[in-house]
Coordinates of C-alpha atoms in Angstrom, one line a residue:
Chain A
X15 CA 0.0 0.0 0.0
X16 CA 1.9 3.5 -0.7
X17 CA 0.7 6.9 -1.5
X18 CA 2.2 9.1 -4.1
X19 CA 1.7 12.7 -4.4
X20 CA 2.2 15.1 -7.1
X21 CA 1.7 18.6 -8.6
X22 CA 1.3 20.3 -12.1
X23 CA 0.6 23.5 -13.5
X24 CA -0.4 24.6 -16.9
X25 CA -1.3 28.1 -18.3
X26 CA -4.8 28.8 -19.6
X27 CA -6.3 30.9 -22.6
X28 CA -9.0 32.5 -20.7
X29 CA -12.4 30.8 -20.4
X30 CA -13.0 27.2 -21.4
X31 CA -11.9 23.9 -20.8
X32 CA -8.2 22.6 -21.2
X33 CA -7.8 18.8 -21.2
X34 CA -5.4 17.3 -18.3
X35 CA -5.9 13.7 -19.1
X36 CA -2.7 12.9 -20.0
X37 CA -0.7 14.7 -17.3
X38 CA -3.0 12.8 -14.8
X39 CA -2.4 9.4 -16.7
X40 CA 1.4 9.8 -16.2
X41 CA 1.1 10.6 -12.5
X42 CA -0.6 7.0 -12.2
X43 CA 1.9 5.2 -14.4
X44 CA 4.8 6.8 -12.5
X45 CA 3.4 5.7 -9.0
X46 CA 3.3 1.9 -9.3
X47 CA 0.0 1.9 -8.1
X48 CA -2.1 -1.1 -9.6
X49 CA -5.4 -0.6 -7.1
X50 CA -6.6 2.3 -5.8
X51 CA -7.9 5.7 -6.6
X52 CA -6.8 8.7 -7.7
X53 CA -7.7 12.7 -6.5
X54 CA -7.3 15.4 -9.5
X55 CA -7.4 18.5 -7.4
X56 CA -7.7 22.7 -8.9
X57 CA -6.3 24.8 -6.0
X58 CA -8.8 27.8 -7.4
X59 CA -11.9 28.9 -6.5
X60 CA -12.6 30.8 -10.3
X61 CA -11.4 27.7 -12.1
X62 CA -12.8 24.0 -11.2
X63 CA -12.5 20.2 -13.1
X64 CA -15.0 18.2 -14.9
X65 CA -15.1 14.5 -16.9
X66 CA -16.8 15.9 -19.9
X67 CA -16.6 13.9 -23.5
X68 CA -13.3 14.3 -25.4
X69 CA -14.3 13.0 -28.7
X70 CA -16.3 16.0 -30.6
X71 CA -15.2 19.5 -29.1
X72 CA -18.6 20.9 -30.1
X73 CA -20.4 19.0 -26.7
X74 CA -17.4 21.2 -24.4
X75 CA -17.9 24.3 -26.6
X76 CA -22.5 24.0 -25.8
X77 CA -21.3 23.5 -22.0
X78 CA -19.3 26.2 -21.7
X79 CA -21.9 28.3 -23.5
X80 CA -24.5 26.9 -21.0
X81 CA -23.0 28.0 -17.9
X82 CA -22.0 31.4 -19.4
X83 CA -26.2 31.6 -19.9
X84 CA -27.0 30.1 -16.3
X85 CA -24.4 32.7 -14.7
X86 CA -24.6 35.9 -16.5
X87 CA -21.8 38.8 -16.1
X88 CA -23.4 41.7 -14.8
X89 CA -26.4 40.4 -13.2
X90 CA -27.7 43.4 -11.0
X91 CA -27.8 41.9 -7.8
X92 CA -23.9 40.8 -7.6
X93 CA -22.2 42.9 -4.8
X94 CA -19.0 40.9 -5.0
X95 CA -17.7 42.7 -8.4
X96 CA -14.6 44.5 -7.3
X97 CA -12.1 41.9 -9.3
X98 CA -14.5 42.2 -12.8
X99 CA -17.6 41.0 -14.3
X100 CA -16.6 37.9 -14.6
X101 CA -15.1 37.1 -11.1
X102 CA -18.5 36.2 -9.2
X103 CA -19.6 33.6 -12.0
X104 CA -16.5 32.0 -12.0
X105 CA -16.8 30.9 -8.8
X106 CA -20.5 30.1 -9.0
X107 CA -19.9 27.9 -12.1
X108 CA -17.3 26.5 -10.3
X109 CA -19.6 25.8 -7.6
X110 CA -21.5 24.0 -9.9
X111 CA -18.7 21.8 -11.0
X112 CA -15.8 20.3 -9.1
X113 CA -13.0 21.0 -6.9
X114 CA -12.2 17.4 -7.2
X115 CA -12.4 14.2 -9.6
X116 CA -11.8 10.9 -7.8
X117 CA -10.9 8.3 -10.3
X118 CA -10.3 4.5 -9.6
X119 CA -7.4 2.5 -11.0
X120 CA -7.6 -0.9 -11.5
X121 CA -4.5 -3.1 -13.1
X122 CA -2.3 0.2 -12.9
X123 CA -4.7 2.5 -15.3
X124 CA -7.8 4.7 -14.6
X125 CA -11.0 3.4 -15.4
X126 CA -12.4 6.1 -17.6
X127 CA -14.8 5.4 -20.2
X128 CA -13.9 5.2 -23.9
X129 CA -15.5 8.7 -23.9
X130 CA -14.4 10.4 -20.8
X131 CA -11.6 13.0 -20.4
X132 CA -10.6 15.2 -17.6
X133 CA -10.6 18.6 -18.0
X134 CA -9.5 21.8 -16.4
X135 CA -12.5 24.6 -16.7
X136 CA -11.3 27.9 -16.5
X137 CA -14.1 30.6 -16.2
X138 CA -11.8 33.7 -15.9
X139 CA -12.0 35.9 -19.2
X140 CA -7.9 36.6 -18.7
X141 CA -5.2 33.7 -19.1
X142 CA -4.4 32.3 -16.2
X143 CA -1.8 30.3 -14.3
X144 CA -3.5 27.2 -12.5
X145 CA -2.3 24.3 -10.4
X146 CA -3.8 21.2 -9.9
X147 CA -2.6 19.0 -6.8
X148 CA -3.1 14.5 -7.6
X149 CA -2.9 12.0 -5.2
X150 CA -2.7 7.9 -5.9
X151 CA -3.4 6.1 -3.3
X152 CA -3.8 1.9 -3.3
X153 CA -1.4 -0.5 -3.5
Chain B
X9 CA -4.1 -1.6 4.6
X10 CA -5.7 -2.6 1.2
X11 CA -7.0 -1.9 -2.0
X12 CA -10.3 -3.7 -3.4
X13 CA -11.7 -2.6 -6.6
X14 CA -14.7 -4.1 -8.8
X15 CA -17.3 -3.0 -11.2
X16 CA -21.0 -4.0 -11.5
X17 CA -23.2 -2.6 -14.9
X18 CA -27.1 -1.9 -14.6
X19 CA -29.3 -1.3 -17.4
X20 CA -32.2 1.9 -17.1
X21 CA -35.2 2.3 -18.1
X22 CA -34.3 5.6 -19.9
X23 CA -34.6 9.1 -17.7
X24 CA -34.1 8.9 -14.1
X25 CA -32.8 7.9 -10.8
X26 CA -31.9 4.4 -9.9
X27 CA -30.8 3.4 -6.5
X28 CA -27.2 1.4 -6.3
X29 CA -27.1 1.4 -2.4
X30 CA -27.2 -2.1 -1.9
X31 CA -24.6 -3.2 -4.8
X32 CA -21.9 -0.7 -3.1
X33 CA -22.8 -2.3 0.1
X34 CA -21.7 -5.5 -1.0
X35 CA -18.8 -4.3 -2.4
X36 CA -18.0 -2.7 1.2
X37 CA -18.7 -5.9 2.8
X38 CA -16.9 -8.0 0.4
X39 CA -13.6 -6.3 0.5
X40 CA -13.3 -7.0 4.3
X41 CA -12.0 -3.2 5.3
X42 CA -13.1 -1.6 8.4
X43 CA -11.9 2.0 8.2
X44 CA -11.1 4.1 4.6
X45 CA -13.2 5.4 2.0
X46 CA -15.2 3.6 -1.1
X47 CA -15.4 5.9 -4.3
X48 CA -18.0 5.0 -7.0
X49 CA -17.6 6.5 -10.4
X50 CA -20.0 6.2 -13.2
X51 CA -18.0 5.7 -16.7
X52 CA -20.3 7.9 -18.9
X53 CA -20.4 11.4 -19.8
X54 CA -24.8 10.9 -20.3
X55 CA -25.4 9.4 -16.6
X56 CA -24.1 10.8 -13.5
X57 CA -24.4 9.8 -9.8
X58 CA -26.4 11.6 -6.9
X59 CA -26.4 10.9 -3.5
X60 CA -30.1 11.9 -2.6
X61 CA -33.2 11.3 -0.4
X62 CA -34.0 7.3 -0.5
X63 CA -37.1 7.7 1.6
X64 CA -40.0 9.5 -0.6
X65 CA -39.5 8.8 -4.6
X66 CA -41.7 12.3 -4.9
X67 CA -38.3 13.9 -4.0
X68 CA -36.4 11.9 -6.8
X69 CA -39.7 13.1 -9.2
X70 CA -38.8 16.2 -8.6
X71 CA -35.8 16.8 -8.6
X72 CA -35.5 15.0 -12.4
X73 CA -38.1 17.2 -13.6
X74 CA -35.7 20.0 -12.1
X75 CA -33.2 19.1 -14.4
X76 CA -35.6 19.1 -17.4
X77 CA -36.7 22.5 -17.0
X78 CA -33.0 23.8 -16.0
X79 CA -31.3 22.2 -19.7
X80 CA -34.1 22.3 -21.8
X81 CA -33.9 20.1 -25.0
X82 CA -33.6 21.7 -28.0
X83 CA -31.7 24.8 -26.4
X84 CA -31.9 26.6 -29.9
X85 CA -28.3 27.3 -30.0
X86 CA -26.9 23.7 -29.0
X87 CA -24.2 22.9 -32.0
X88 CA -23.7 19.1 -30.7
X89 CA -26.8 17.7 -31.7
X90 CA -26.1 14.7 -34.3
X91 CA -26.4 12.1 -31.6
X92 CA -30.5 13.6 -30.4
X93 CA -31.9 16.1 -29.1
X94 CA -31.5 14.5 -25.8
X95 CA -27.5 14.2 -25.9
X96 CA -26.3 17.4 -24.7
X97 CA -28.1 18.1 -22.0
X98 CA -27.4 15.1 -20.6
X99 CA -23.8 16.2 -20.6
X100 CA -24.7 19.2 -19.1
X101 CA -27.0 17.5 -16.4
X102 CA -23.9 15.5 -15.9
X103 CA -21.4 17.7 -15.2
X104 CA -24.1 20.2 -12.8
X105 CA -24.2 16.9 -10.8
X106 CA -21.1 13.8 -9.8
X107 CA -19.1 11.7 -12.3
X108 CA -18.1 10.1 -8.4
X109 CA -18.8 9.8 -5.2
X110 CA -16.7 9.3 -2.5
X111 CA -18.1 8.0 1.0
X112 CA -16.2 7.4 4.3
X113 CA -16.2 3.6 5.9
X114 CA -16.3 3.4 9.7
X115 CA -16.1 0.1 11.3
X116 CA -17.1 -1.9 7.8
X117 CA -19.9 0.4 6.9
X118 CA -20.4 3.4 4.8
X119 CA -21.5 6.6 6.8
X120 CA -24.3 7.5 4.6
X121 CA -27.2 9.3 6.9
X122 CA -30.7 7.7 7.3
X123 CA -32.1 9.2 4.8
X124 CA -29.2 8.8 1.9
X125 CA -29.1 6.8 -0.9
X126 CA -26.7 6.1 -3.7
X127 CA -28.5 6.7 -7.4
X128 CA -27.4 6.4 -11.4
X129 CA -29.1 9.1 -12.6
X130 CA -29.9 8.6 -16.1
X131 CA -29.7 11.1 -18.2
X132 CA -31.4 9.9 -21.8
X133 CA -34.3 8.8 -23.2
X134 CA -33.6 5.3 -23.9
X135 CA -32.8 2.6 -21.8
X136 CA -29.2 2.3 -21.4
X137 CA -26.6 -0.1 -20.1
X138 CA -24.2 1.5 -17.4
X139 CA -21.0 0.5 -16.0
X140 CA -20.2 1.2 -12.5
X141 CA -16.1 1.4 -11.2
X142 CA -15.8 0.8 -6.9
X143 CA -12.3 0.9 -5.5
X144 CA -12.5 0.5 -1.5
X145 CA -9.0 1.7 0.2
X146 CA -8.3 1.6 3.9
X147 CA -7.4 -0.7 6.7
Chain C
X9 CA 0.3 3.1 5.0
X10 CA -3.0 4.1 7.7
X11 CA -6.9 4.9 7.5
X12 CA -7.9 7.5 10.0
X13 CA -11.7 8.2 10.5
X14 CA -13.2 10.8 12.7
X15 CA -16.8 12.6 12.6
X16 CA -17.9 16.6 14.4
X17 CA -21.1 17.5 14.0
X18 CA -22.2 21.6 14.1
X19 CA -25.1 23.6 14.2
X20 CA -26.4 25.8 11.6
X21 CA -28.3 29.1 11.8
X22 CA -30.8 28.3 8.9
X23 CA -29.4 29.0 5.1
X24 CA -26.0 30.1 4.2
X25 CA -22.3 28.8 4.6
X26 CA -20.4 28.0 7.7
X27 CA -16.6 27.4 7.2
X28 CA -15.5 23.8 8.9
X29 CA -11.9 24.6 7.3
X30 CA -10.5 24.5 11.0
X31 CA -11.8 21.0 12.4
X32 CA -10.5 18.7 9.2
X33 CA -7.1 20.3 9.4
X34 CA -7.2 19.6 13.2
X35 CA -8.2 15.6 12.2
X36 CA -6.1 15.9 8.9
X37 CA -3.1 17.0 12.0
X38 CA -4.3 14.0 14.6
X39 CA -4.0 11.4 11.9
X40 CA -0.3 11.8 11.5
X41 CA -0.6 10.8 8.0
X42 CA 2.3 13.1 5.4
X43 CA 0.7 11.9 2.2
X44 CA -2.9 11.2 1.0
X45 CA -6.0 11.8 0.8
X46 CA -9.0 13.4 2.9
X47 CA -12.4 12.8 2.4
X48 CA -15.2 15.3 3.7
X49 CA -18.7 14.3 3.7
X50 CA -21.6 15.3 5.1
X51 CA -24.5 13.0 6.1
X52 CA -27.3 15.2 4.7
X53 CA -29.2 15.4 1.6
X54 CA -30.8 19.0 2.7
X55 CA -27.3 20.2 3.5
X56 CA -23.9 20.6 1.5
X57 CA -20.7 21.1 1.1
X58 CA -18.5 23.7 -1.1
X59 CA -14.9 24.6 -1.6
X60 CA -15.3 28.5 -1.7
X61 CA -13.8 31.8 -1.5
X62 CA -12.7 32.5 2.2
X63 CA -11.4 35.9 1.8
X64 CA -14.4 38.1 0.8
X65 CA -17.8 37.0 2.6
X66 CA -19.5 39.3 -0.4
X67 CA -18.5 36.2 -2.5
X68 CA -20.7 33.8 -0.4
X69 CA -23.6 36.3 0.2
X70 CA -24.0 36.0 -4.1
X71 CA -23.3 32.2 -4.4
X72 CA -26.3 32.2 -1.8
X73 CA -28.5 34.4 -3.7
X74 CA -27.6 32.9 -6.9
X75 CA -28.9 29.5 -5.5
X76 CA -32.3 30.9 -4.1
X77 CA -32.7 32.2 -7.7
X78 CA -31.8 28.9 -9.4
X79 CA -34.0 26.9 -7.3
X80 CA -36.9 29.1 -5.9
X81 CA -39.1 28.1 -2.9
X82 CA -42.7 27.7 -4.4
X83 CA -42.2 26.3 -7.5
X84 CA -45.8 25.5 -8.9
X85 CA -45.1 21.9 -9.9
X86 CA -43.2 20.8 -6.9
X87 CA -44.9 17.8 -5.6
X88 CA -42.7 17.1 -2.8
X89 CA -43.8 19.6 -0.9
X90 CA -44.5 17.9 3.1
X91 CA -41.6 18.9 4.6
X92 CA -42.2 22.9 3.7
X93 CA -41.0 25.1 0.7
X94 CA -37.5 25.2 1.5
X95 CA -37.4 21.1 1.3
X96 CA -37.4 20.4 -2.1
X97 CA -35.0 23.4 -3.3
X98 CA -32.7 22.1 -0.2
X99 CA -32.0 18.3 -1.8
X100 CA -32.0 20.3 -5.0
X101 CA -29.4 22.6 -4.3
X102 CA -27.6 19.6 -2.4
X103 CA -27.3 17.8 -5.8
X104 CA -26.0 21.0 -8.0
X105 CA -23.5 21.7 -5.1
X106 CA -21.4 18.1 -3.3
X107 CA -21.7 15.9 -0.9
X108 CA -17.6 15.0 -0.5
X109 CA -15.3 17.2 -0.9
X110 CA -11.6 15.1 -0.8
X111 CA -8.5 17.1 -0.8
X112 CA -4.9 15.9 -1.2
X113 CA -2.4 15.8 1.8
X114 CA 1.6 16.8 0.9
X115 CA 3.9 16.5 3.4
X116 CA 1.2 16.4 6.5
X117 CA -1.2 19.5 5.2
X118 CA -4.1 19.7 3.0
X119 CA -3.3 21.5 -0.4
X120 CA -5.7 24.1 -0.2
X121 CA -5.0 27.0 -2.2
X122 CA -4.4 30.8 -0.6
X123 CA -8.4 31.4 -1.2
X124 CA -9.8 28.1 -0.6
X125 CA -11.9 27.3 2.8
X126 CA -14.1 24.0 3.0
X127 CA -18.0 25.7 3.8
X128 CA -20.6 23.5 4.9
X129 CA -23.7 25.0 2.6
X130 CA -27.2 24.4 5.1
X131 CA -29.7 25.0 2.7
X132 CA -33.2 24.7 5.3
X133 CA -34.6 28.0 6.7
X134 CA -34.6 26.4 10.5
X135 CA -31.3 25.8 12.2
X136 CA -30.0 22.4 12.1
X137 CA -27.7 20.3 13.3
X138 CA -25.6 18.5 11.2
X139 CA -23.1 16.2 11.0
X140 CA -19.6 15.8 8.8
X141 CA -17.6 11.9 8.8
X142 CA -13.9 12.4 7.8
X143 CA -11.4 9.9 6.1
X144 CA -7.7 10.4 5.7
X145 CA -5.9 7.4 4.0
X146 CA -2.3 8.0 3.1
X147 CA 1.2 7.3 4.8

């Protein structure tokens, strides 16, 4: 049984989402770990994680669309607006979305589906720097 | 300290919530650890999980119709719509709700409170056959 | 390798956020475990949890608002309805929000970032009491 931490960062365009399934898939193959889980963790509170479908980028592009229409910029009744427009829904849509993804591993690989990628969802309008913290744990 | 993974698959009946309580019981029970965490992912991007009310299904009603009113099919500006009018807001009703769940074991059962219940929730129209991943770590 | 499990339960002052930050670093500290995991959960399906701003309380005052706008009390076709008006938006808001939060440990300390606190979210109008089970596996 062992558990194996790790950290990465990557640099983001600006709003929408930024696939990390590969940098996590390493992080797994690097630890040994054959059984177990692994934790994908954003340390923001304006950017968060979600397994969405990797195969036809139009499904990401209607879901980042969505949430810009279920969180509107600007609406009246915002009092926290002092970083932008866009500061308060970030952290509502990422509210709505994860801090975490918690993936098993079985026979040293994650378990996605054939369709499921991890991806990073940045909802500030400016590039940004973001981390994301993993931990394997198993055996 | 162990690691005890396994899978179990369900088919739905189409839209809604299907309680998986008693299969990530066994799981629990089977894997013989007392103290840790089980984490239950679903491997779609069109069915998510929901830890919800177990006791009135008029709670489960509503909170599916919730959902149908919140992503609305044929949102007239959805681009990803080959696969049915249906498919995107299933991934949408996906990622506003869990890809996993992650539930702490004390003394060889799962903490859930009375009233909690593991569900699939099903997120299309047809009936659908669903793979569940389990990994149980701990002591 | 070591599972530690612990549980606190806190009262609430009807709707909003209460920051439990404090008592999992204090178990995350007592397990003496430098690498792994911890699991938050709460035992609820009326109640919440969110990783949120902790600077600015003007950021949780509009995540609130936003959520009593998303899911009013008195929606017409609510059938669940026994319990009150704020029951149903309460499991509702649960399920768009989490029920585990799990963070990594690196080198004996949760990897929270600068802004990020770990808010219980009571979503009933009455004070309740509620109560939070904690899982740290790691080494």
């Amino acid at each position: 049984m062992a558990a194996h931490t790790a950290r990465f960062s990557l640099s983001t365009r600006g709003k929408g989402t930024v696939e990390i399934t590969g940098q996590v898939e390493s992080i797994v193959a690097a630890s040994g770990i054959r059984n177990g889980t692994v934790t994908v963790f954003v340390r923001h509170t304006s950017a968060s994680l979600v397994i969405m479908e990797n195969a036809d980028p139009s499904a990401r592009r209607d879901l980042e669309k969505f949430f810009d229409h279920l969180v509107p910029e600007n609406t009246p009744w915002f009092i926290h607006t002092a970083e932008g427009p866009d500061d308060m829904p970030s952290h509502i849509r990422m509210a709505l979305t994860r801090t975490s993804e918690v993936i098993p591993i079985m026979d040293g690989r994650m378990v996605l589906g054939t369709w499921q990628g991890i991806f990073l969802f940045e909802h500030r309008r400016a590039p940004h720097h973001r981390e994301i913290a993993v931990a394997v744990v198993g055996e």
